[in-house]
JSON list of C-alpha atoms in Angstrom, two decimals:
[
{"chain": "L", "resi": 1, "resn": "UNK", "atom": "CA", "xyz": [-43.61, 52.67, 3.58]},
{"chain": "L", "resi": 2, "resn": "UNK", "atom": "CA", "xyz": [-45.76, 54.50, 6.10]},
{"chain": "L", "resi": 3, "resn": "UNK", "atom": "CA", "xyz": [-44.73, 55.73, 9.47]},
{"chain": "L", "resi": 4, "resn": "UNK", "atom": "CA", "xyz": [-46.43, 52.78, 11.20]},
{"chain": "L", "resi": 5, "resn": "UNK", "atom": "CA", "xyz": [-44.38, 50.29, 9.19]},
{"chain": "L", "resi": 6, "resn": "UNK", "atom": "CA", "xyz": [-41.01, 51.71, 10.32]},
{"chain": "L", "resi": 7, "resn": "UNK", "atom": "CA", "xyz": [-39.49, 49.61, 13.06]},
{"chain": "L", "resi": 8, "resn": "UNK", "atom": "CA", "xyz": [-37.59, 51.25, 15.94]},
{"chain": "L", "resi": 9, "resn": "UNK", "atom": "CA", "xyz": [-34.45, 49.21, 15.22]},
{"chain": "L", "resi": 10, "resn": "UNK", "atom": "CA", "xyz": [-34.35, 50.58, 11.66]},
{"chain": "L", "resi": 11, "resn": "UNK", "atom": "CA", "xyz": [-34.36, 54.13, 13.03]},
{"chain": "L", "resi": 12, "resn": "UNK", "atom": "CA", "xyz": [-31.57, 53.23, 15.44]},
{"chain": "L", "resi": 13, "resn": "UNK", "atom": "CA", "xyz": [-29.47, 51.76, 12.63]},
{"chain": "L", "resi": 14, "resn": "UNK", "atom": "CA", "xyz": [-29.88, 54.95, 10.60]},
{"chain": "L", "resi": 15, "resn": "UNK", "atom": "CA", "xyz": [-28.83, 57.16, 13.52]},
{"chain": "L", "resi": 16, "resn": "UNK", "atom": "CA", "xyz": [-25.82, 54.90, 14.06]},
{"chain": "L", "resi": 17, "resn": "UNK", "atom": "CA", "xyz": [-24.82, 55.20, 10.40]},
{"chain": "L", "resi": 18, "resn": "UNK", "atom": "CA", "xyz": [-25.20, 58.97, 10.54]},
{"chain": "L", "resi": 19, "resn": "UNK", "atom": "CA", "xyz": [-23.16, 59.21, 13.74]},
{"chain": "L", "resi": 20, "resn": "UNK", "atom": "CA", "xyz": [-20.50, 56.92, 12.29]},
{"chain": "L", "resi": 21, "resn": "UNK", "atom": "CA", "xyz": [-20.14, 59.12, 9.20]},
{"chain": "L", "resi": 22, "resn": "UNK", "atom": "CA", "xyz": [-19.77, 62.19, 11.45]},
{"chain": "L", "resi": 23, "resn": "UNK", "atom": "CA", "xyz": [-17.16, 60.36, 13.53]},
{"chain": "L", "resi": 24, "resn": "UNK", "atom": "CA", "xyz": [-15.25, 59.34, 10.40]},
{"chain": "L", "resi": 25, "resn": "UNK", "atom": "CA", "xyz": [-15.07, 63.01, 9.40]},
{"chain": "L", "resi": 26, "resn": "UNK", "atom": "CA", "xyz": [-13.90, 63.88, 12.92]},
{"chain": "L", "resi": 27, "resn": "UNK", "atom": "CA", "xyz": [-11.20, 61.20, 12.71]},
{"chain": "L", "resi": 28, "resn": "UNK", "atom": "CA", "xyz": [-9.96, 62.74, 9.46]},
{"chain": "L", "resi": 29, "resn": "UNK", "atom": "CA", "xyz": [-9.85, 66.13, 11.22]},
{"chain": "L", "resi": 30, "resn": "UNK", "atom": "CA", "xyz": [-7.91, 64.58, 14.11]},
{"chain": "L", "resi": 31, "resn": "UNK", "atom": "CA", "xyz": [-5.36, 63.00, 11.76]},
{"chain": "L", "resi": 32, "resn": "UNK", "atom": "CA", "xyz": [-4.80, 66.24, 9.84]},
{"chain": "L", "resi": 33, "resn": "UNK", "atom": "CA", "xyz": [-4.59, 68.27, 13.06]},
{"chain": "L", "resi": 34, "resn": "UNK", "atom": "CA", "xyz": [-2.08, 65.87, 14.57]},
{"chain": "L", "resi": 35, "resn": "UNK", "atom": "CA", "xyz": [-0.02, 65.66, 11.38]},
{"chain": "L", "resi": 36, "resn": "UNK", "atom": "CA", "xyz": [0.23, 69.41, 10.90]},
{"chain": "L", "resi": 37, "resn": "UNK", "atom": "CA", "xyz": [0.95, 69.96, 14.61]},
{"chain": "L", "resi": 38, "resn": "UNK", "atom": "CA", "xyz": [3.96, 67.67, 14.20]},
{"chain": "L", "resi": 39, "resn": "UNK", "atom": "CA", "xyz": [5.03, 69.49, 11.04]},
{"chain": "L", "resi": 40, "resn": "UNK", "atom": "CA", "xyz": [4.96, 72.82, 12.88]},
{"chain": "L", "resi": 41, "resn": "UNK", "atom": "CA", "xyz": [6.80, 71.36, 15.90]},
{"chain": "L", "resi": 42, "resn": "UNK", "atom": "CA", "xyz": [9.48, 70.07, 13.53]},
{"chain": "L", "resi": 43, "resn": "UNK", "atom": "CA", "xyz": [9.75, 73.52, 11.94]},
{"chain": "L", "resi": 44, "resn": "UNK", "atom": "CA", "xyz": [10.00, 75.15, 15.36]},
{"chain": "L", "resi": 45, "resn": "UNK", "atom": "CA", "xyz": [12.73, 72.71, 16.41]},
{"chain": "L", "resi": 46, "resn": "UNK", "atom": "CA", "xyz": [14.56, 73.26, 13.13]},
{"chain": "L", "resi": 47, "resn": "UNK", "atom": "CA", "xyz": [14.64, 77.04, 13.65]},
{"chain": "L", "resi": 48, "resn": "UNK", "atom": "CA", "xyz": [15.48, 76.89, 17.36]},
{"chain": "L", "resi": 49, "resn": "UNK", "atom": "CA", "xyz": [18.96, 77.85, 18.47]},
{"chain": "L", "resi": 50, "resn": "UNK", "atom": "CA", "xyz": [20.92, 79.20, 21.41]},
{"chain": "L", "resi": 51, "resn": "UNK", "atom": "CA", "xyz": [23.34, 82.03, 20.73]},
{"chain": "L", "resi": 52, "resn": "UNK", "atom": "CA", "xyz": [26.76, 82.77, 22.34]},
{"chain": "L", "resi": 53, "resn": "UNK", "atom": "CA", "xyz": [25.15, 84.59, 25.25]},
{"chain": "L", "resi": 54, "resn": "UNK", "atom": "CA", "xyz": [22.84, 81.67, 26.07]},
{"chain": "L", "resi": 55, "resn": "UNK", "atom": "CA", "xyz": [19.72, 83.33, 24.67]},
{"chain": "L", "resi": 56, "resn": "UNK", "atom": "CA", "xyz": [17.08, 80.98, 23.31]},
{"chain": "L", "resi": 57, "resn": "UNK", "atom": "CA", "xyz": [15.69, 81.80, 19.82]},
{"chain": "L", "resi": 58, "resn": "UNK", "atom": "CA", "xyz": [12.85, 80.01, 18.05]},
{"chain": "L", "resi": 59, "resn": "UNK", "atom": "CA", "xyz": [10.21, 80.55, 15.39]},
{"chain": "L", "resi": 60, "resn": "UNK", "atom": "CA", "xyz": [7.19, 81.81, 17.28]},
{"chain": "L", "resi": 61, "resn": "UNK", "atom": "CA", "xyz": [5.10, 81.60, 14.12]},
{"chain": "L", "resi": 62, "resn": "UNK", "atom": "CA", "xyz": [5.80, 77.84, 13.91]},
{"chain": "L", "resi": 63, "resn": "UNK", "atom": "CA", "xyz": [4.89, 77.43, 17.59]},
{"chain": "L", "resi": 64, "resn": "UNK", "atom": "CA", "xyz": [1.67, 79.36, 16.97]},
{"chain": "L", "resi": 65, "resn": "UNK", "atom": "CA", "xyz": [0.91, 76.99, 14.06]},
{"chain": "L", "resi": 66, "resn": "UNK", "atom": "CA", "xyz": [1.52, 74.06, 16.40]},
{"chain": "L", "resi": 67, "resn": "UNK", "atom": "CA", "xyz": [-0.91, 75.54, 18.91]},
{"chain": "L", "resi": 68, "resn": "UNK", "atom": "CA", "xyz": [-3.63, 76.12, 16.30]},
{"chain": "L", "resi": 69, "resn": "UNK", "atom": "CA", "xyz": [-3.29, 72.61, 14.82]},
{"chain": "L", "resi": 70, "resn": "UNK", "atom": "CA", "xyz": [-3.29, 71.09, 18.31]},
{"chain": "L", "resi": 71, "resn": "UNK", "atom": "CA", "xyz": [-6.50, 72.96, 19.12]},
{"chain": "L", "resi": 72, "resn": "UNK", "atom": "CA", "xyz": [-8.08, 71.64, 15.91]},
{"chain": "L", "resi": 73, "resn": "UNK", "atom": "CA", "xyz": [-6.99, 68.13, 16.94]},
{"chain": "L", "resi": 74, "resn": "UNK", "atom": "CA", "xyz": [-8.37, 68.54, 20.48]},
{"chain": "L", "resi": 75, "resn": "UNK", "atom": "CA", "xyz": [-11.66, 70.00, 19.17]},
{"chain": "L", "resi": 76, "resn": "UNK", "atom": "CA", "xyz": [-12.23, 66.96, 16.96]},
{"chain": "L", "resi": 77, "resn": "UNK", "atom": "CA", "xyz": [-11.35, 64.61, 19.81]},
{"chain": "L", "resi": 78, "resn": "UNK", "atom": "CA", "xyz": [-13.82, 66.31, 22.15]},
{"chain": "L", "resi": 79, "resn": "UNK", "atom": "CA", "xyz": [-16.68, 66.31, 19.64]},
{"chain": "L", "resi": 80, "resn": "UNK", "atom": "CA", "xyz": [-15.98, 62.67, 18.68]},
{"chain": "L", "resi": 81, "resn": "UNK", "atom": "CA", "xyz": [-16.01, 61.60, 22.30]},
{"chain": "L", "resi": 82, "resn": "UNK", "atom": "CA", "xyz": [-19.34, 63.33, 22.96]},
{"chain": "L", "resi": 83, "resn": "UNK", "atom": "CA", "xyz": [-20.92, 61.77, 19.86]},
{"chain": "L", "resi": 84, "resn": "UNK", "atom": "CA", "xyz": [-19.56, 58.33, 20.71]},
{"chain": "L", "resi": 85, "resn": "UNK", "atom": "CA", "xyz": [-20.82, 58.43, 24.30]},
{"chain": "L", "resi": 86, "resn": "UNK", "atom": "CA", "xyz": [-24.20, 59.83, 23.23]},
{"chain": "L", "resi": 87, "resn": "UNK", "atom": "CA", "xyz": [-24.80, 56.95, 20.80]},
{"chain": "L", "resi": 88, "resn": "UNK", "atom": "CA", "xyz": [-23.84, 54.15, 23.19]},
{"chain": "L", "resi": 89, "resn": "UNK", "atom": "CA", "xyz": [-20.20, 54.05, 22.24]},
{"chain": "L", "resi": 90, "resn": "UNK", "atom": "CA", "xyz": [-20.16, 53.45, 18.51]},
{"chain": "L", "resi": 91, "resn": "UNK", "atom": "CA", "xyz": [-16.43, 52.83, 18.69]},
{"chain": "L", "resi": 92, "resn": "UNK", "atom": "CA", "xyz": [-17.04, 50.08, 21.14]},
{"chain": "L", "resi": 93, "resn": "UNK", "atom": "CA", "xyz": [-15.21, 49.08, 24.24]},
{"chain": "L", "resi": 94, "resn": "UNK", "atom": "CA", "xyz": [-11.75, 48.64, 22.71]},
{"chain": "L", "resi": 95, "resn": "UNK", "atom": "CA", "xyz": [-11.50, 51.62, 20.35]},
{"chain": "L", "resi": 96, "resn": "UNK", "atom": "CA", "xyz": [-13.03, 54.21, 22.72]},
{"chain": "L", "resi": 97, "resn": "UNK", "atom": "CA", "xyz": [-9.73, 54.93, 24.55]},
{"chain": "L", "resi": 98, "resn": "UNK", "atom": "CA", "xyz": [-8.22, 56.10, 21.26]},
{"chain": "L", "resi": 99, "resn": "UNK", "atom": "CA", "xyz": [-10.34, 59.26, 21.44]},
{"chain": "L", "resi": 100, "resn": "UNK", "atom": "CA", "xyz": [-9.17, 60.09, 24.95]},
{"chain": "L", "resi": 101, "resn": "UNK", "atom": "CA", "xyz": [-7.72, 63.61, 25.07]},
{"chain": "L", "resi": 102, "resn": "UNK", "atom": "CA", "xyz": [-5.37, 62.51, 27.87]},
{"chain": "L", "resi": 103, "resn": "UNK", "atom": "CA", "xyz": [-3.93, 59.74, 25.70]},
{"chain": "L", "resi": 104, "resn": "UNK", "atom": "CA", "xyz": [-3.02, 62.13, 22.90]},
{"chain": "L", "resi": 105, "resn": "UNK", "atom": "CA", "xyz": [-1.82, 64.80, 25.31]},
{"chain": "L", "resi": 106, "resn": "UNK", "atom": "CA", "xyz": [0.50, 62.21, 26.86]},
{"chain": "L", "resi": 107, "resn": "UNK", "atom": "CA", "xyz": [1.71, 61.11, 23.40]},
{"chain": "L", "resi": 108, "resn": "UNK", "atom": "CA", "xyz": [2.39, 64.71, 22.31]},
{"chain": "L", "resi": 109, "resn": "UNK", "atom": "CA", "xyz": [4.37, 65.37, 25.49]},
{"chain": "L", "resi": 110, "resn": "UNK", "atom": "CA", "xyz": [6.46, 62.21, 24.94]},
{"chain": "L", "resi": 111, "resn": "UNK", "atom": "CA", "xyz": [7.10, 63.11, 21.29]},
{"chain": "L", "resi": 112, "resn": "UNK", "atom": "CA", "xyz": [8.13, 66.65, 22.20]},
{"chain": "L", "resi": 113, "resn": "UNK", "atom": "CA", "xyz": [10.48, 65.37, 24.93]},
{"chain": "L", "resi": 114, "resn": "UNK", "atom": "CA", "xyz": [12.00, 62.73, 22.65]},
{"chain": "L", "resi": 115, "resn": "UNK", "atom": "CA", "xyz": [12.44, 65.30, 19.87]},
{"chain": "L", "resi": 116, "resn": "UNK", "atom": "CA", "xyz": [14.47, 67.46, 22.23]},
{"chain": "L", "resi": 117, "resn": "UNK", "atom": "CA", "xyz": [16.39, 64.55, 23.78]},
{"chain": "L", "resi": 118, "resn": "UNK", "atom": "CA", "xyz": [17.25, 63.09, 20.38]},
{"chain": "L", "resi": 119, "resn": "UNK", "atom": "CA", "xyz": [19.76, 65.87, 19.70]},
{"chain": "L", "resi": 120, "resn": "UNK", "atom": "CA", "xyz": [21.41, 65.89, 23.13]},
{"chain": "L", "resi": 121, "resn": "UNK", "atom": "CA", "xyz": [24.94, 64.43, 23.39]},
{"chain": "L", "resi": 122, "resn": "UNK", "atom": "CA", "xyz": [24.03, 62.14, 26.30]},
{"chain": "L", "resi": 123, "resn": "UNK", "atom": "CA", "xyz": [21.10, 60.66, 24.31]},
{"chain": "L", "resi": 124, "resn": "UNK", "atom": "CA", "xyz": [23.03, 59.87, 21.09]},
{"chain": "L", "resi": 125, "resn": "UNK", "atom": "CA", "xyz": [23.57, 56.22, 21.99]},
{"chain": "L", "resi": 126, "resn": "UNK", "atom": "CA", "xyz": [19.81, 55.82, 22.57]},
{"chain": "L", "resi": 127, "resn": "UNK", "atom": "CA", "xyz": [18.60, 57.92, 19.61]},
{"chain": "L", "resi": 128, "resn": "UNK", "atom": "CA", "xyz": [17.55, 54.84, 17.61]},
{"chain": "L", "resi": 129, "resn": "UNK", "atom": "CA", "xyz": [14.98, 54.16, 20.34]},
{"chain": "L", "resi": 130, "resn": "UNK", "atom": "CA", "xyz": [13.41, 57.63, 20.21]},
{"chain": "L", "resi": 131, "resn": "UNK", "atom": "CA", "xyz": [10.62, 57.00, 17.70]},
{"chain": "L", "resi": 132, "resn": "UNK", "atom": "CA", "xyz": [9.84, 53.41, 18.77]},
{"chain": "L", "resi": 133, "resn": "UNK", "atom": "CA", "xyz": [9.40, 54.85, 22.27]},
{"chain": "L", "resi": 134, "resn": "UNK", "atom": "CA", "xyz": [7.02, 57.47, 20.86]},
{"chain": "L", "resi": 135, "resn": "UNK", "atom": "CA", "xyz": [4.87, 54.70, 19.41]},
{"chain": "L", "resi": 136, "resn": "UNK", "atom": "CA", "xyz": [5.13, 52.74, 22.66]},
{"chain": "L", "resi": 137, "resn": "UNK", "atom": "CA", "xyz": [3.71, 55.83, 24.41]},
{"chain": "L", "resi": 138, "resn": "UNK", "atom": "CA", "xyz": [0.50, 55.30, 22.42]},
{"chain": "L", "resi": 139, "resn": "UNK", "atom": "CA", "xyz": [0.17, 51.81, 23.94]},
{"chain": "L", "resi": 140, "resn": "UNK", "atom": "CA", "xyz": [0.88, 53.12, 27.42]},
{"chain": "L", "resi": 141, "resn": "UNK", "atom": "CA", "xyz": [-1.51, 56.04, 26.91]},
{"chain": "L", "resi": 142, "resn": "UNK", "atom": "CA", "xyz": [-4.20, 53.65, 25.66]},
{"chain": "L", "resi": 143, "resn": "UNK", "atom": "CA", "xyz": [-4.39, 52.15, 29.14]},
{"chain": "L", "resi": 144, "resn": "UNK", "atom": "CA", "xyz": [-3.82, 55.24, 31.28]},
{"chain": "L", "resi": 145, "resn": "UNK", "atom": "CA", "xyz": [-5.65, 57.82, 29.10]},
{"chain": "L", "resi": 146, "resn": "UNK", "atom": "CA", "xyz": [-9.24, 57.01, 30.17]},
{"chain": "L", "resi": 147, "resn": "UNK", "atom": "CA", "xyz": [-8.16, 56.86, 33.83]},
{"chain": "L", "resi": 148, "resn": "UNK", "atom": "CA", "xyz": [-6.51, 60.28, 33.48]},
{"chain": "L", "resi": 149, "resn": "UNK", "atom": "CA", "xyz": [-9.68, 61.64, 31.85]},
{"chain": "L", "resi": 150, "resn": "UNK", "atom": "CA", "xyz": [-11.74, 60.50, 34.84]},
{"chain": "L", "resi": 151, "resn": "UNK", "atom": "CA", "xyz": [-9.20, 61.99, 37.24]},
{"chain": "L", "resi": 152, "resn": "UNK", "atom": "CA", "xyz": [-9.24, 65.35, 35.43]},
{"chain": "L", "resi": 153, "resn": "UNK", "atom": "CA", "xyz": [-13.06, 65.40, 35.44]},
{"chain": "L", "resi": 154, "resn": "UNK", "atom": "CA", "xyz": [-13.08, 64.66, 39.20]},
{"chain": "L", "resi": 155, "resn": "UNK", "atom": "CA", "xyz": [-10.48, 67.38, 39.82]},
{"chain": "L", "resi": 156, "resn": "UNK", "atom": "CA", "xyz": [-12.55, 69.81, 37.76]},
{"chain": "L", "resi": 157, "resn": "UNK", "atom": "CA", "xyz": [-15.64, 69.06, 39.84]},
{"chain": "L", "resi": 158, "resn": "UNK", "atom": "CA", "xyz": [-13.66, 69.49, 43.07]},
{"chain": "L", "resi": 159, "resn": "UNK", "atom": "CA", "xyz": [-12.23, 72.81, 41.92]},
{"chain": "L", "resi": 160, "resn": "UNK", "atom": "CA", "xyz": [-15.71, 74.16, 41.10]},
{"chain": "L", "resi": 161, "resn": "UNK", "atom": "CA", "xyz": [-16.96, 73.29, 44.59]},
{"chain": "L", "resi": 162, "resn": "UNK", "atom": "CA", "xyz": [-14.16, 75.16, 46.34]}
]
């Protein structure tokens, strides 16, 4: 097949397939980053205590691991979002919010708060709702995540002007 026989839509399909394979790899990186961030948060919570004098003690190494895995997760989200927007939204209209950094930031904050609340005496009667609420935060974040992204971009532009 010569160059003249190649149709533009065939080239577009090939670039879409290539971008989709890159995005699949990025999704795998996101899943591993998110999973290991949760493992390290669990380790940090497990080794956290308050002594008789009210001093807070935790495993700083586990918190550092959480930070590194979260950065890996956020890196893959950012790259995936750029690739998706560049190629006319390969994920499409309905899956695009799932790569919103604000959505996953919101979910991580809810999970961290629920992990802490779950062991508090006043929360014991509601502890069965902790993890279903964490999953519900994904649904809530799905709708507010893209709006928060736009707000943060606008705030960033305003702060650079000042």
